[in-house]
Short mmCIF file of C-alpha atoms in Angstrom, two decimals:
data_model
loop_
_atom_site.label_atom_id
_atom_site.label_comp_id
_atom_site.label_asym_id
_atom_site.label_seq_id
_atom_site.Cartn_x
_atom_site.Cartn_y
_atom_site.Cartn_z
CA UNK E 1 0.00 0.00 0.00
CA UNK E 2 2.68 2.50 0.96
CA UNK E 3 4.80 1.61 -2.05
CA UNK E 4 1.90 2.28 -4.40
CA UNK E 5 1.22 5.77 -3.07
CA UNK E 6 4.30 7.57 -4.50
CA UNK E 7 3.88 5.82 -7.82
CA UNK E 8 0.21 6.76 -8.06
CA UNK E 9 0.91 10.35 -7.05
CA UNK E 10 3.70 10.74 -9.57
CA UNK E 11 1.47 9.35 -12.35
CA UNK E 12 -1.27 11.76 -11.26
CA UNK E 13 1.05 14.78 -11.30
CA UNK E 14 2.56 13.79 -14.65
CA UNK E 15 -0.90 13.44 -16.18
CA UNK E 16 -1.86 16.91 -14.90
CA UNK E 17 1.38 18.38 -16.27
CA UNK E 18 0.90 16.71 -19.66
CA UNK E 19 -2.71 17.88 -19.90
CA UNK E 20 -1.77 21.45 -19.01
CA UNK E 21 1.07 21.42 -21.53
CA UNK E 22 -1.20 20.14 -24.31
CA UNK E 23 -3.86 22.71 -23.44
CA UNK E 24 -1.28 25.49 -23.54
CA UNK E 25 0.04 24.30 -26.89
CA UNK E 26 -3.45 24.17 -28.40
CA UNK E 27 -4.26 27.66 -27.08
CA UNK E 28 -1.03 29.03 -28.53
CA UNK E 29 -1.85 27.40 -31.87
CA UNK E 30 -5.33 28.96 -31.86
CA UNK E 31 -3.87 32.38 -31.05
CA UNK E 32 -1.41 32.14 -33.95
CA UNK E 33 -4.19 31.12 -36.34
CA UNK E 34 -6.29 34.04 -35.11
CA UNK E 35 -3.39 36.44 -35.67
CA UNK E 36 -2.94 35.13 -39.20
CA UNK E 37 -6.64 35.64 -39.91
CA UNK E 38 -6.49 39.19 -38.54
CA UNK E 39 -3.47 39.99 -40.71
CA UNK E 40 -5.17 38.57 -43.79
CA UNK E 41 -8.34 40.56 -43.19
CA UNK E 42 -6.33 43.74 -42.55
CA UNK E 43 -4.32 43.17 -45.73
CA UNK E 44 -7.52 42.75 -47.75
CA UNK E 45 -8.92 45.95 -46.20
CA UNK E 46 -5.78 47.87 -47.11
CA UNK E 47 -5.85 46.47 -50.63
CA UNK E 48 -9.47 47.53 -51.10
CA UNK E 49 -8.69 51.01 -49.73
CA UNK E 50 -5.77 51.33 -52.13
CA UNK E 51 -7.91 50.27 -55.09
CA UNK E 52 -10.64 52.76 -54.15
CA UNK E 53 -8.04 55.55 -53.91
CA UNK E 54 -6.64 54.64 -57.31
CA UNK E 55 -10.13 54.58 -58.78
CA UNK E 56 -10.87 58.03 -57.31
CA UNK E 57 -7.87 59.67 -58.95
#
């Protein structure tokens, strides 16, 4: 019984650490994808503004 306790606790802590690490990695991935989408939308806005300015001249 006493020999099982440290093993079980270490497995428990490792599983928590792994889960937190995976969650952090997925959140970072989502943030990078969101940033890419924002940059793409901003680039398309700037392109449309530039075209409208050229058309107005």
